[in-house]
Structure formats: C-alpha cells, structure tokens
mmCIF file with all atom_site columns, C-alpha atoms in Angstrom:
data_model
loop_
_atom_site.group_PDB
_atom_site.id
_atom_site.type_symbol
_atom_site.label_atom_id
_atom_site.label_alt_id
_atom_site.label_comp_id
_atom_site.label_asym_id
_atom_site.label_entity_id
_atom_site.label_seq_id
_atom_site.pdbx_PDB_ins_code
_atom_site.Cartn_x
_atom_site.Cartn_y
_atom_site.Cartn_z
_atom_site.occupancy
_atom_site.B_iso_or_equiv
_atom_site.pdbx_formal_charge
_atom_site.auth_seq_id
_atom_site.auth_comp_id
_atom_site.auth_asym_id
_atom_site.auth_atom_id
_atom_site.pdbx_PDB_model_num
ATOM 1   C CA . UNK A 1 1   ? 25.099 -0.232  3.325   1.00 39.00 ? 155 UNK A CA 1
ATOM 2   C CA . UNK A 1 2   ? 25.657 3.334   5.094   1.00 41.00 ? 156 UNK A CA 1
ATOM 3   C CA . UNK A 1 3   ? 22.877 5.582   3.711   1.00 45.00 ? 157 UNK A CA 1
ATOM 4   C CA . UNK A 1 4   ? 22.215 9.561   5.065   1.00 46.00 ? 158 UNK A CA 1
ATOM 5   C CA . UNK A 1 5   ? 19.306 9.448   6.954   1.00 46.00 ? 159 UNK A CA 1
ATOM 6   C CA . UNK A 1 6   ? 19.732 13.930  7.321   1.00 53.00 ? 160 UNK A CA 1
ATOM 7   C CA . UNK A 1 7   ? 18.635 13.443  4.188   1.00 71.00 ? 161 UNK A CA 1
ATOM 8   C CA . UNK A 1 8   ? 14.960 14.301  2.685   1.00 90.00 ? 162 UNK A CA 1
ATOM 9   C CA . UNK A 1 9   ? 12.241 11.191  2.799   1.00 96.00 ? 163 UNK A CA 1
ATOM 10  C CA . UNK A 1 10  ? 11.228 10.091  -0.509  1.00 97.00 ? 164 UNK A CA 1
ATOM 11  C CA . UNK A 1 11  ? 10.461 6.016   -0.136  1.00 98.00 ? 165 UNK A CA 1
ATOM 12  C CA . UNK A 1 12  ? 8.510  4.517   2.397   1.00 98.00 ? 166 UNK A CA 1
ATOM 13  C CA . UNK A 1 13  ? 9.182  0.767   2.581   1.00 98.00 ? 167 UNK A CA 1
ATOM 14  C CA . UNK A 1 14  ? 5.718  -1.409  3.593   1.00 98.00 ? 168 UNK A CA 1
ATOM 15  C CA . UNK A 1 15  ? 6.200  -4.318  5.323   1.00 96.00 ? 169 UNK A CA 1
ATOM 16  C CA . UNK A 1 16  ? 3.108  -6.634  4.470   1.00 96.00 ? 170 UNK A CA 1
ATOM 17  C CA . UNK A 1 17  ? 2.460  -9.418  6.602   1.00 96.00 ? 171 UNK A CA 1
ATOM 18  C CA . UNK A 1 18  ? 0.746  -8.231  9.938   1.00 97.00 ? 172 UNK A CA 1
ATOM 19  C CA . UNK A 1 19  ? 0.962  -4.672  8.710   1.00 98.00 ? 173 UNK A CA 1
ATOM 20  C CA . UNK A 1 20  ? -1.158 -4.568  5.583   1.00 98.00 ? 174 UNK A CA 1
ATOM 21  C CA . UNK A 1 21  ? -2.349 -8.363  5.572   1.00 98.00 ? 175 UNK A CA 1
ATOM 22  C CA . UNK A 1 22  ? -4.218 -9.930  8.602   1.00 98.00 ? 176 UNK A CA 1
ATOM 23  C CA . UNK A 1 23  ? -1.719 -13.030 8.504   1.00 97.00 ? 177 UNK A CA 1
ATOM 24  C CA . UNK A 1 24  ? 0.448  -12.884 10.974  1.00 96.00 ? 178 UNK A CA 1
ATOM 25  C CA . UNK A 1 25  ? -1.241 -15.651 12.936  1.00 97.00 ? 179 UNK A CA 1
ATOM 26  C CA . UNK A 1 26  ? -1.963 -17.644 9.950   1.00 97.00 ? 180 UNK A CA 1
ATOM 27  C CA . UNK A 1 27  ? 1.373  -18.023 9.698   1.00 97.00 ? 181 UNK A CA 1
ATOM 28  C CA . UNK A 1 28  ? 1.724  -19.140 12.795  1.00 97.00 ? 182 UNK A CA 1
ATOM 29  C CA . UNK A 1 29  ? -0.799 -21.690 12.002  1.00 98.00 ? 183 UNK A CA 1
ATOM 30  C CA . UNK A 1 30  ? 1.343  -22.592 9.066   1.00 98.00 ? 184 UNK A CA 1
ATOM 31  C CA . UNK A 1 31  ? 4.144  -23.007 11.091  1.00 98.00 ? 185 UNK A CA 1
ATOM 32  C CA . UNK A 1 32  ? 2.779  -25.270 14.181  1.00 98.00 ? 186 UNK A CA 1
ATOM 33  C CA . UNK A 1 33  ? 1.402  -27.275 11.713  1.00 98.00 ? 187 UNK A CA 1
ATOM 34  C CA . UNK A 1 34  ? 4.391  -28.104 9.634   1.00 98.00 ? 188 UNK A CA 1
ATOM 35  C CA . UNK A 1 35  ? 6.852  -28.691 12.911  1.00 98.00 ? 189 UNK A CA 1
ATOM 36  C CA . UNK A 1 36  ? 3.783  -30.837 13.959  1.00 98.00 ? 190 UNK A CA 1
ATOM 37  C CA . UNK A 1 37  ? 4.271  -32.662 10.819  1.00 98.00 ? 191 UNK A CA 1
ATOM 38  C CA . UNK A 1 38  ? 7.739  -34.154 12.279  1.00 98.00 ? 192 UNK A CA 1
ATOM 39  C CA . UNK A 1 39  ? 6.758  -34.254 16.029  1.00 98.00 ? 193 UNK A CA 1
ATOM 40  C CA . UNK A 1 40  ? 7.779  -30.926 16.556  1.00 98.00 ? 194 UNK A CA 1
ATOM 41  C CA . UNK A 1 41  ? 5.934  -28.825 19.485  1.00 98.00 ? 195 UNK A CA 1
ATOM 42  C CA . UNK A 1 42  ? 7.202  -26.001 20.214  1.00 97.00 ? 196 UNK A CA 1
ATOM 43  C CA . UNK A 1 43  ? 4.896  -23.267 22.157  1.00 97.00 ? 197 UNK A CA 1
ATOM 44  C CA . UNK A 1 44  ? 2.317  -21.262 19.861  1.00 96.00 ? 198 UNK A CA 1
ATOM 45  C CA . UNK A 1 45  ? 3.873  -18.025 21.454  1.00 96.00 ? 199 UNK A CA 1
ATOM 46  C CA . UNK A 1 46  ? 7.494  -18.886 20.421  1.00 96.00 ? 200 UNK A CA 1
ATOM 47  C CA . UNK A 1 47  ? 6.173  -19.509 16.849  1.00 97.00 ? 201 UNK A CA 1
ATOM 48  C CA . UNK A 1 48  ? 4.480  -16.653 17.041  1.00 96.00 ? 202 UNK A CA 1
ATOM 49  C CA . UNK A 1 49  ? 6.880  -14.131 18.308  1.00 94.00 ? 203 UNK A CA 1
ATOM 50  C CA . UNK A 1 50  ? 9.539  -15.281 15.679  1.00 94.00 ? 204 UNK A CA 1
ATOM 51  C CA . UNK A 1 51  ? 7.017  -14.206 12.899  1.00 93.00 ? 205 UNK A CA 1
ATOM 52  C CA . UNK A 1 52  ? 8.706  -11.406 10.513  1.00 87.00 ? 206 UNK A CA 1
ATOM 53  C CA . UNK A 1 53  ? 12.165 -13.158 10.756  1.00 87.00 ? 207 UNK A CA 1
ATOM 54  C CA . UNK A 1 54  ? 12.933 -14.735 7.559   1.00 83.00 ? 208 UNK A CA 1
ATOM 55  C CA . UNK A 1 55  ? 11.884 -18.362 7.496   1.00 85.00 ? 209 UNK A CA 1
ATOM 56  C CA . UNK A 1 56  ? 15.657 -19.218 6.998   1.00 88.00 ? 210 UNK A CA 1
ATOM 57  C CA . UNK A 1 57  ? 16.044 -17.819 10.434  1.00 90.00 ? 211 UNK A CA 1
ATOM 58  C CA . UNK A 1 58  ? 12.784 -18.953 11.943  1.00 95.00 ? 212 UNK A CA 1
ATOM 59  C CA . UNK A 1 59  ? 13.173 -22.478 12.714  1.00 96.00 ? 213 UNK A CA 1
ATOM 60  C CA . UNK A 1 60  ? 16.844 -21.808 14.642  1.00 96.00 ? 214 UNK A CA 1
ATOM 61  C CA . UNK A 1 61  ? 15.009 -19.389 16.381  1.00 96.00 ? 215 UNK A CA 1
ATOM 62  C CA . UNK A 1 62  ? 12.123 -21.711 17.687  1.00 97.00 ? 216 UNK A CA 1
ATOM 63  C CA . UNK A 1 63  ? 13.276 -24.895 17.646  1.00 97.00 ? 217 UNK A CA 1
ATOM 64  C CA . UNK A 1 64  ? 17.269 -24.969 17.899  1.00 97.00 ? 218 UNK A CA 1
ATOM 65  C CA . UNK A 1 65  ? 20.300 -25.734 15.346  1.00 97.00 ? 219 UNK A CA 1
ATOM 66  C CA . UNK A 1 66  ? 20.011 -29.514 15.843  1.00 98.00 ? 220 UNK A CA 1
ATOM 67  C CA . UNK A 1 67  ? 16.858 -29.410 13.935  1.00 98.00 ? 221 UNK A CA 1
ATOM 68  C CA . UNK A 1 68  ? 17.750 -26.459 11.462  1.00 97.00 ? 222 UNK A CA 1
ATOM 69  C CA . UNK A 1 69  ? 20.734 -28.141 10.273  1.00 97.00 ? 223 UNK A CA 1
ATOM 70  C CA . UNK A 1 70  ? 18.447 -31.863 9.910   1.00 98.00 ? 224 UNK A CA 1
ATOM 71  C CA . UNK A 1 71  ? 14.882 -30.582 9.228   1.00 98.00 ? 225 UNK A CA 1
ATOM 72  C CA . UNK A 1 72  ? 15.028 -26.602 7.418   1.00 97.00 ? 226 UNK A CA 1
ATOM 73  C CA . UNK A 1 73  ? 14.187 -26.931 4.196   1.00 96.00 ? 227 UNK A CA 1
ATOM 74  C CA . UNK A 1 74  ? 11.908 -29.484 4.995   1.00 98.00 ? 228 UNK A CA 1
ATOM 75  C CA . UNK A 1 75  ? 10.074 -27.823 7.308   1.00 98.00 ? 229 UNK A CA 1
ATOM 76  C CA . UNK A 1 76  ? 10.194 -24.222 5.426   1.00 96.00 ? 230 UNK A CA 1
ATOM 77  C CA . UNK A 1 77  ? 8.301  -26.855 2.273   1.00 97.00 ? 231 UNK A CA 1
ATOM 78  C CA . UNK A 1 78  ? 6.035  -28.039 4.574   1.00 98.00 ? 232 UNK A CA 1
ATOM 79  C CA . UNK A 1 79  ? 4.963  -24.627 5.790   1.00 97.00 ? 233 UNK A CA 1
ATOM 80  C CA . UNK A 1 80  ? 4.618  -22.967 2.197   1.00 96.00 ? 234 UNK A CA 1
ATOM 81  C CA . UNK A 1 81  ? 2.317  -26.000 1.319   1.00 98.00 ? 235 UNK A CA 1
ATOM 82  C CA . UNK A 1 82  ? 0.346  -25.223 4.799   1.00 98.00 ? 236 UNK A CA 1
ATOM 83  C CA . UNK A 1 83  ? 0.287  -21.646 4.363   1.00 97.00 ? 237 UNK A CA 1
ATOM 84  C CA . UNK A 1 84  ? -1.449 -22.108 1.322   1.00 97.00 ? 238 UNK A CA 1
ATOM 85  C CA . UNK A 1 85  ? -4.059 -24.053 2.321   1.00 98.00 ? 239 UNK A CA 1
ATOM 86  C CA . UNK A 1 86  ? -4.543 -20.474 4.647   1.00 98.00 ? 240 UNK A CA 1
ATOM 87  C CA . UNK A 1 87  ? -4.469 -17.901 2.215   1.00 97.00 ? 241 UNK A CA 1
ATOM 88  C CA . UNK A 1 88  ? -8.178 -17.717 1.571   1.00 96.00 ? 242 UNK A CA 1
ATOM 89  C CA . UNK A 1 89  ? -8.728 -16.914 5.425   1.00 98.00 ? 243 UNK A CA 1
ATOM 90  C CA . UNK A 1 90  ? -5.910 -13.874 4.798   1.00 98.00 ? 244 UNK A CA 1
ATOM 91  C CA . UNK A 1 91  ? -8.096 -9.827  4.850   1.00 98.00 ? 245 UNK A CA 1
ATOM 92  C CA . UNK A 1 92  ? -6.559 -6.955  4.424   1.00 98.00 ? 246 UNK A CA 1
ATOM 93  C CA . UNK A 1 93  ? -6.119 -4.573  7.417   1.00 98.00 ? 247 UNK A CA 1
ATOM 94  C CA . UNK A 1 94  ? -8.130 -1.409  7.613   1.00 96.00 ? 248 UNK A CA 1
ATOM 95  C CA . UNK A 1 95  ? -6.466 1.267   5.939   1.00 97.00 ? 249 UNK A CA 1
ATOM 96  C CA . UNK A 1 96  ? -3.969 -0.762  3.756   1.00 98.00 ? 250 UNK A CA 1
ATOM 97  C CA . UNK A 1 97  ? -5.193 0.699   0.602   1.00 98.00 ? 251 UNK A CA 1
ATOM 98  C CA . UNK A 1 98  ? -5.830 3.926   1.431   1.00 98.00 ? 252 UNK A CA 1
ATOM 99  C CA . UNK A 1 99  ? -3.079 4.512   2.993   1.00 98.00 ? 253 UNK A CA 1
ATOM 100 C CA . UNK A 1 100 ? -0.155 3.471   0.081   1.00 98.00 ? 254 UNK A CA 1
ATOM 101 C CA . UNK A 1 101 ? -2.465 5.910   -2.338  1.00 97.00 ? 255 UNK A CA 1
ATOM 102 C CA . UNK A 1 102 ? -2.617 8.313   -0.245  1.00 97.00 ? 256 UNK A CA 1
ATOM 103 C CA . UNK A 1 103 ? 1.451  7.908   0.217   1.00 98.00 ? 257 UNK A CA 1
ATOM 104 C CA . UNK A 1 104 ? 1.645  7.884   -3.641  1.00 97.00 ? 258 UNK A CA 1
ATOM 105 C CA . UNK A 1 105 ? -0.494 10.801  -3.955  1.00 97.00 ? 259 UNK A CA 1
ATOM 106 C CA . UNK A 1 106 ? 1.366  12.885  -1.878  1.00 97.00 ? 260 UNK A CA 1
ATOM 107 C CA . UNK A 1 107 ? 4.786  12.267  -4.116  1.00 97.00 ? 261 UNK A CA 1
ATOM 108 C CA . UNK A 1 108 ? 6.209  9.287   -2.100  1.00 98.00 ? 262 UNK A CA 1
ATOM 109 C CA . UNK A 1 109 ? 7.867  6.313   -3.766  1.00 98.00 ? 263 UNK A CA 1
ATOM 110 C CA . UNK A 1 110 ? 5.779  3.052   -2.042  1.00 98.00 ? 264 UNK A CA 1
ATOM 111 C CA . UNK A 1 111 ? 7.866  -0.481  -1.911  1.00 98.00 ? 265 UNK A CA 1
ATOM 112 C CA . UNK A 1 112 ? 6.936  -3.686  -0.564  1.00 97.00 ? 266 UNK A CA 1
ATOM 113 C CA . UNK A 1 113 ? 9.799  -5.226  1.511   1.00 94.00 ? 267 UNK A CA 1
ATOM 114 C CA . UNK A 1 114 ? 8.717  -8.748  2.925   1.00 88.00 ? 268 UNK A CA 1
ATOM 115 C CA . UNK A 1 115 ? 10.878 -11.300 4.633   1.00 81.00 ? 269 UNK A CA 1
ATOM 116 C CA . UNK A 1 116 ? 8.225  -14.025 3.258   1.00 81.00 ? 270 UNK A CA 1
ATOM 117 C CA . UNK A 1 117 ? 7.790  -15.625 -0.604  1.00 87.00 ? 271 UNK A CA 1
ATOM 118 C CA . UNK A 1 118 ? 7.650  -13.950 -3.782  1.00 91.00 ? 272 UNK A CA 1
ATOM 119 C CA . UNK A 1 119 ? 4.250  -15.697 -4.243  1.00 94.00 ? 273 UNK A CA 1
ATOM 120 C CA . UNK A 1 120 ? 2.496  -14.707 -1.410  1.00 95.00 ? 274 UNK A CA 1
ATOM 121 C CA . UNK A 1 121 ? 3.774  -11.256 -2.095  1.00 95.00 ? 275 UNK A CA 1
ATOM 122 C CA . UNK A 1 122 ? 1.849  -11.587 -5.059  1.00 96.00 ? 276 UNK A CA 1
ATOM 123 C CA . UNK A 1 123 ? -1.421 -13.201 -3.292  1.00 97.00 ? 277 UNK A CA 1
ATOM 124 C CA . UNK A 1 124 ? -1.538 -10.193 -0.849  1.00 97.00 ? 278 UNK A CA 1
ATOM 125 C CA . UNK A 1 125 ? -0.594 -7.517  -3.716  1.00 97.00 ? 279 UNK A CA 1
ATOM 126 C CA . UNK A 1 126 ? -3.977 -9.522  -5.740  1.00 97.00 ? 280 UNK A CA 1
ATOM 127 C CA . UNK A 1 127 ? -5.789 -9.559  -2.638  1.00 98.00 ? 281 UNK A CA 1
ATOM 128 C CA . UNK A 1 128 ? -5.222 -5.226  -2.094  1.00 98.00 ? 282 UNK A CA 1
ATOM 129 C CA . UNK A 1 129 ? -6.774 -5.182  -5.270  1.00 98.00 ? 283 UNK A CA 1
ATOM 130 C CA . UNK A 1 130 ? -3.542 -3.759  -6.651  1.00 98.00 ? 284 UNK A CA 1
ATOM 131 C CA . UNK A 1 131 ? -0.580 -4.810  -9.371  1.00 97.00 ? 285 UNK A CA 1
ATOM 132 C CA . UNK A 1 132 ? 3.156  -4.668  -9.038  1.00 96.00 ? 286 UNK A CA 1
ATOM 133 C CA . UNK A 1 133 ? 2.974  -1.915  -11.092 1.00 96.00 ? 287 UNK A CA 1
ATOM 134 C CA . UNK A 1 134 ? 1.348  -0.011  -8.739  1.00 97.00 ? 288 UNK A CA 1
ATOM 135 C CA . UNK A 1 135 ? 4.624  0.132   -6.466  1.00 98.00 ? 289 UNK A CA 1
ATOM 136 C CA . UNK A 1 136 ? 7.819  1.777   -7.215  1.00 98.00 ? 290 UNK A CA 1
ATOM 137 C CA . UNK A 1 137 ? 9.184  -1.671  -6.479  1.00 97.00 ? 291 UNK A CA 1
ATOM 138 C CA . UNK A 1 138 ? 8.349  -4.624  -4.612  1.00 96.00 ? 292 UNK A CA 1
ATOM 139 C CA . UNK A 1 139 ? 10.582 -7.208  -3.373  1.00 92.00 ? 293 UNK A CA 1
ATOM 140 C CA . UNK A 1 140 ? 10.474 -10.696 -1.218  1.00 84.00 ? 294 UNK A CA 1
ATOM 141 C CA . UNK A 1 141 ? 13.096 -13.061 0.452   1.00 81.00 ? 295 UNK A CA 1
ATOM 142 C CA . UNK A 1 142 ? 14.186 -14.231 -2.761  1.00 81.00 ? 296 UNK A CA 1
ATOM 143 C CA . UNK A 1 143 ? 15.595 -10.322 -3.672  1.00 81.00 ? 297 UNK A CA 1
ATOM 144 C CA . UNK A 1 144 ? 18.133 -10.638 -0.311  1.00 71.00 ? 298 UNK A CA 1
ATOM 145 C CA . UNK A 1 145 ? 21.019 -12.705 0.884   1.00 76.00 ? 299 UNK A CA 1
ATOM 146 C CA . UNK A 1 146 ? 20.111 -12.247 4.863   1.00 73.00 ? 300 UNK A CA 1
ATOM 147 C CA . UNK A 1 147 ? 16.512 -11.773 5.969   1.00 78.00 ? 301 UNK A CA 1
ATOM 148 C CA . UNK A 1 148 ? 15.389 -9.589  8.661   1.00 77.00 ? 302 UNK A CA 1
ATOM 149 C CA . UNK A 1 149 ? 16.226 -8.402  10.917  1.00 83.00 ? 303 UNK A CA 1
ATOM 150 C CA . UNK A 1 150 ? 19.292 -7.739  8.308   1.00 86.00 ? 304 UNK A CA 1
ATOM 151 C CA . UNK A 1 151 ? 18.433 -4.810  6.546   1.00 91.00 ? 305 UNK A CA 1
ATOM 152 C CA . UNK A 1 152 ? 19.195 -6.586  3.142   1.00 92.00 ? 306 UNK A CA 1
ATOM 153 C CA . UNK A 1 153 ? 15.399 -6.829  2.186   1.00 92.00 ? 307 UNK A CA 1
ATOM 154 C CA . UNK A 1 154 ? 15.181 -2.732  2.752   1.00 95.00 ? 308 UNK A CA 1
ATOM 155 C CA . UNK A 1 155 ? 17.870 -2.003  1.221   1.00 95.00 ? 309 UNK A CA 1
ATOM 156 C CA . UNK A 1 156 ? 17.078 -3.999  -2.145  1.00 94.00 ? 310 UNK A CA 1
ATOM 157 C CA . UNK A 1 157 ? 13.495 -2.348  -2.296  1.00 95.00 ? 311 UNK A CA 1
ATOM 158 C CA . UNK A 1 158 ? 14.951 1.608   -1.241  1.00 96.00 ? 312 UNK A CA 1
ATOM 159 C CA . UNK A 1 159 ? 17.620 0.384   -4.438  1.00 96.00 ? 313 UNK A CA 1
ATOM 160 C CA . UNK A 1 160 ? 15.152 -0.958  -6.390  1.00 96.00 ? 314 UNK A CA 1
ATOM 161 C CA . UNK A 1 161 ? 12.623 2.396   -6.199  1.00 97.00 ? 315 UNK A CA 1
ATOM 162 C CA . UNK A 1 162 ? 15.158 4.407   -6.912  1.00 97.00 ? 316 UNK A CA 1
ATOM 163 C CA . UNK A 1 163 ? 14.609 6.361   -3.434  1.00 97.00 ? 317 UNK A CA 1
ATOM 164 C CA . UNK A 1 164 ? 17.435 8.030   -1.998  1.00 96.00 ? 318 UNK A CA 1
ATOM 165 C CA . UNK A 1 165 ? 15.893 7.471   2.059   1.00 97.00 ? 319 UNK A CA 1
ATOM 166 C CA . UNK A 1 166 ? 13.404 5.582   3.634   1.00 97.00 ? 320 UNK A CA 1
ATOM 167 C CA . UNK A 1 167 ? 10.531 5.363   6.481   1.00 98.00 ? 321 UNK A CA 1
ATOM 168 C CA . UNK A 1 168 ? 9.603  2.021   7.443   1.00 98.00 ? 322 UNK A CA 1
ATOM 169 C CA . UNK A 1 169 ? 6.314  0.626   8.428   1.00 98.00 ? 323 UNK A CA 1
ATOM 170 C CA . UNK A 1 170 ? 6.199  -2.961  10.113  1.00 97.00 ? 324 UNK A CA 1
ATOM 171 C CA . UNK A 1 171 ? 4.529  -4.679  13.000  1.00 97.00 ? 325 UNK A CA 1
ATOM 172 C CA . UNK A 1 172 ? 7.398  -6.715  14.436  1.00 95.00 ? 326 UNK A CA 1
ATOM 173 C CA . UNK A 1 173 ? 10.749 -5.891  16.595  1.00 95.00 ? 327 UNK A CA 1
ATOM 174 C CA . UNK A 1 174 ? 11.984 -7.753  13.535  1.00 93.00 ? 328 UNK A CA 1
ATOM 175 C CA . UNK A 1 175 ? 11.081 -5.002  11.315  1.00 95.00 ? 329 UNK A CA 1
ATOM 176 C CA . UNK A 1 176 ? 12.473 -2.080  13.537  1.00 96.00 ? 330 UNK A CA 1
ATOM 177 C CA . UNK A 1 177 ? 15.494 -3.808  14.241  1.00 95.00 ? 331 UNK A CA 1
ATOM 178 C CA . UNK A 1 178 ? 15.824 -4.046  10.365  1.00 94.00 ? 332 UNK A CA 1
ATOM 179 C CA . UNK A 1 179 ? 15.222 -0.647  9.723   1.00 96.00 ? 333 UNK A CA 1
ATOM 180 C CA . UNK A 1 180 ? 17.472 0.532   12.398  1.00 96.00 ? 334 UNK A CA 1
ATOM 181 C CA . UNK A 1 181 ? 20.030 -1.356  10.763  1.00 95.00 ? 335 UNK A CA 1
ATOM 182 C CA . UNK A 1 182 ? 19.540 0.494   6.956   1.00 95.00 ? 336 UNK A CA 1
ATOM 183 C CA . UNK A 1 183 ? 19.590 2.932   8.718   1.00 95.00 ? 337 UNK A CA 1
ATOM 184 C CA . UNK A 1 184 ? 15.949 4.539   8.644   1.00 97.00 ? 338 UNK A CA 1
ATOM 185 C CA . UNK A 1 185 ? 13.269 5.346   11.339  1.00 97.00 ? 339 UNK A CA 1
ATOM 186 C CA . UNK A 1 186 ? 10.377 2.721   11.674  1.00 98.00 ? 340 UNK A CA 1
ATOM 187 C CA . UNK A 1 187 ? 6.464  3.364   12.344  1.00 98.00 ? 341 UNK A CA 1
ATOM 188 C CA . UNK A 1 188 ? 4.908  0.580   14.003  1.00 98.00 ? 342 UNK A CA 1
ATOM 189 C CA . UNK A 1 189 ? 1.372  -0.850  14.061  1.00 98.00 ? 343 UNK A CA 1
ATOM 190 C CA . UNK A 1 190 ? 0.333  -3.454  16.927  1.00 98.00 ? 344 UNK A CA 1
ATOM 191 C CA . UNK A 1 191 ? -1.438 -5.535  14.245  1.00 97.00 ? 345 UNK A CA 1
ATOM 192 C CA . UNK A 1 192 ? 0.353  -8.047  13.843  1.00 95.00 ? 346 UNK A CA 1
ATOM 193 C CA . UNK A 1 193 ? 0.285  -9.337  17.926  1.00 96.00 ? 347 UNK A CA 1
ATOM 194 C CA . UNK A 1 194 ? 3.290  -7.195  19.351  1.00 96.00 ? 348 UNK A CA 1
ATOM 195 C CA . UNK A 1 195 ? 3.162  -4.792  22.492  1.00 96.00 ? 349 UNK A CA 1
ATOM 196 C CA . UNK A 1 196 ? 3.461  -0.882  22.043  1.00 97.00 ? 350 UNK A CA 1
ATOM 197 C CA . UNK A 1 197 ? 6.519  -0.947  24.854  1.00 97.00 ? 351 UNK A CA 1
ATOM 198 C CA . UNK A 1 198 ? 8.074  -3.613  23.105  1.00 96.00 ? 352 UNK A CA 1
ATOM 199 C CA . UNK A 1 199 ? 8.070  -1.684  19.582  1.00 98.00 ? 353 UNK A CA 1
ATOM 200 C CA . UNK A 1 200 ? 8.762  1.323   21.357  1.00 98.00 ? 354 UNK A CA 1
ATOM 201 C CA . UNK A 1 201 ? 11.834 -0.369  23.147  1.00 97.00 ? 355 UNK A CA 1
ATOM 202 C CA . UNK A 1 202 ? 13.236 -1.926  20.068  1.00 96.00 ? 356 UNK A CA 1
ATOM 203 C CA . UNK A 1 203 ? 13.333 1.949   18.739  1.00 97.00 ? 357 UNK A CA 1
ATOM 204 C CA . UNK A 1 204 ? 9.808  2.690   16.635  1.00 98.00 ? 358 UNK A CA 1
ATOM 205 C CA . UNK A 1 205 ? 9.425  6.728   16.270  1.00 98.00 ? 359 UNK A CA 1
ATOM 206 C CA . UNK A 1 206 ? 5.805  5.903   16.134  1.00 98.00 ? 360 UNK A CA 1
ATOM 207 C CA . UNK A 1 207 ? 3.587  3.404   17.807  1.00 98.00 ? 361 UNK A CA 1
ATOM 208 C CA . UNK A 1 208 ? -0.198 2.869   16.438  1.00 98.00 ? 362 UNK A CA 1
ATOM 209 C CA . UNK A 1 209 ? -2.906 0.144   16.375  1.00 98.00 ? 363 UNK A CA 1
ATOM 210 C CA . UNK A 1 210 ? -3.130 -0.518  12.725  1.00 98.00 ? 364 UNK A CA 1
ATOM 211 C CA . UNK A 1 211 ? -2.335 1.503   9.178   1.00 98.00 ? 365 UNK A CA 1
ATOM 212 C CA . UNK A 1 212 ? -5.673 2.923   9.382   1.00 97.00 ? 366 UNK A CA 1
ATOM 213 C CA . UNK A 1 213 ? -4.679 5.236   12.125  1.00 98.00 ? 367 UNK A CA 1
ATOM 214 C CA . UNK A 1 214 ? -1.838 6.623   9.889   1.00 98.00 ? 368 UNK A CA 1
ATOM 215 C CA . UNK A 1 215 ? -4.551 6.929   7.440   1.00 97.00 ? 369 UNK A CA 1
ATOM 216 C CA . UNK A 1 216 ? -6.937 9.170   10.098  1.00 97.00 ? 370 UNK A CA 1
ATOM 217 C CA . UNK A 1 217 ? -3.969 11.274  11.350  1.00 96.00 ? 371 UNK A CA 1
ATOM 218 C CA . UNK A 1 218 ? -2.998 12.285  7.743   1.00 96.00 ? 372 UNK A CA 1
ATOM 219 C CA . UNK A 1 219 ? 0.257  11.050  8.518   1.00 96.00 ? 373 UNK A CA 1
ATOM 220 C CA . UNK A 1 220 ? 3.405  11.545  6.228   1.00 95.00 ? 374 UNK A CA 1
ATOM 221 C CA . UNK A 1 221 ? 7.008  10.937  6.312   1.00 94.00 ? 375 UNK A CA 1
ATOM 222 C CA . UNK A 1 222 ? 9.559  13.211  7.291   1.00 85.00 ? 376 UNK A CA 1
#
C-alpha cells in the first residue's frame, strides 16, 4: 500500500512489546524454553535479536526451514503456553501512559500495532491500566496476512484509525524496517535490547532510551 508521507501526521502507530511493555526478554524466555521443549538450542542472542518479527517468521529465522516446516506451530503453542506462565513478571516502561495521553491530548489518533497475539495485546492494554476503547484502534498478528517487518500490521491499524499518515514508535530493526516499508518515519527507543547505531542504520529519525524521554522532550509528530 503506497500512502503520501508529504502529507500532515495524524496517527501514531505504538508498537508494544519492548516499547511500552518490559517483555521483550520475557519473550525470549518464552521462546528458549519452548525450542528447549524439543531439544532445540539455539543461542539466547539469536532468540533474542529475532524478537518483533512475527512468530510465523521467528522460528525460520532462528532455527532454519527444516524445523519450521516440521516443528512451527508446535513450537509457536508451546511458546504462547510459556509466555503465559511470564506475564505476571511483564511492567510497563516509564512513560508508556503518559505518553499515548499526552499524544491523544494533543489531537493525535493512538493505535496499537503488534506483531504478537491478540491476547497479550489485551494483557498489556489491562496492565496500562487502559481499554481498547481508549485507542483509535488496536490491532495484533491476527489483523495481518505478513508480519513484520511487512508493513501489513501498520497498515491495518493506520486503516483501522481512520488516520490518513503515520509516525511509528518501536524498539526493533523489525519495526523500522516495517515502517519504512508503509511508508512512514519510525522513532526508536533502546528498550527493548537493540543498539542506537543499529536503529539508526536501519533508518529511525529518532533514537532514545525509552518512551519516557519522548514524554520529557514534549515530543510530537510531524
């Protein structure tokens, strides 16, 4: 989908793993657990670095086609059911609230766009202390054919908010590749484990430790 990024910012699209939900390496966790589950071992840092793919790309990406094509929707199972057992270790970042009412307040339209499930969507929208309904729309892997870095997932939630163009915030190459791809410009944070010159390199207008420094700097969209 071609959009006209010229145009006037009205939607910023949250990622929320790693950027507004201290997760990231609980995922991880997730994940080394479930390949462990099937005598898989594959390096912490691999898993880690291919968090904020979709999970339909994630075990290609760490452990090979051979045991995507025999063990995927296995092991994706498995790590829901391990995740779980996580989520009541999960915080939310500093800033995360303050910073999507501050967004709202100012006139923007504020989406969710996650690569992960609709139900931990919802377990990090109950943990903000927040509804759906506080979002112009929020959507999950289930709302998108391809997950990121296809821009599918951005696309559905700038669609689904009825915005016409789009900042995105994210903590992964995953995410900036993704929004590069809508096409919109990405803010980064460094929360969820990756390196300012490796954000910066993948193409992030904006490189920062965590939301809460938007939140500090006043920052908006332009």
């Amino acid at each position: 989908m071609t959009r006209d990024t010229a145009s006037a910012v009205d939607t910023v699209l949250l990622d929320v793993d790693g950027t507004l939900i201290d997760s990231t390496y609980l995922h991880a966790l997730a994940w080394v657990r479930a390949f462990a589950g099937h005598d898989l071992t594959p390096p912490w840092w691999r898993v880690h670095r291919a968090i904020g793919m979709g999970g339909d790309r994630l075990v290609g990406e760490v452990c090979g086609a051979d045991v995507e094509n025999s063990l995927g929707d296995t092991l994706r199972s498995d790590w829901e059911d391990r995740y779980r057992e996580l989520l009541g270790e999960v915080t939310v970042l500093p800033g995360a609230v303050p910073l999507i009412e501050s967004l709202v307040d100012a006139g923007f339209k504020v989406a969710l766009a996650s690569s992960g499930k609709s139900e931990f969507t919802d377990a990090a929208i109950e943990l903000l202390g927040m509804q759906r309904s506080d979002f112009a729309a929020v959507t999950s892997s289930e709302d998108a054919e391809d997950s990121k870095p296809d821009p599918d997932i951005l696309g559905a939630a700038l669609e689904a908010a009825g915005g016409s163009s789009a900042v995105v915030v994210g903590d992964t190459v995953w995410d900036v590749a993704s929004a590069a791809r809508l096409p919109a410009q990405c803010v980064a944070v460094r929360s969820g484990g990756f390196a300012e010159a490796e954000l910066v390199d993948a193409g992030a207008v904006l490189v920062v430790d965590d939301v809460g420094v938007l939140v500090q700097r006043g920052w908006r969209p332009r």
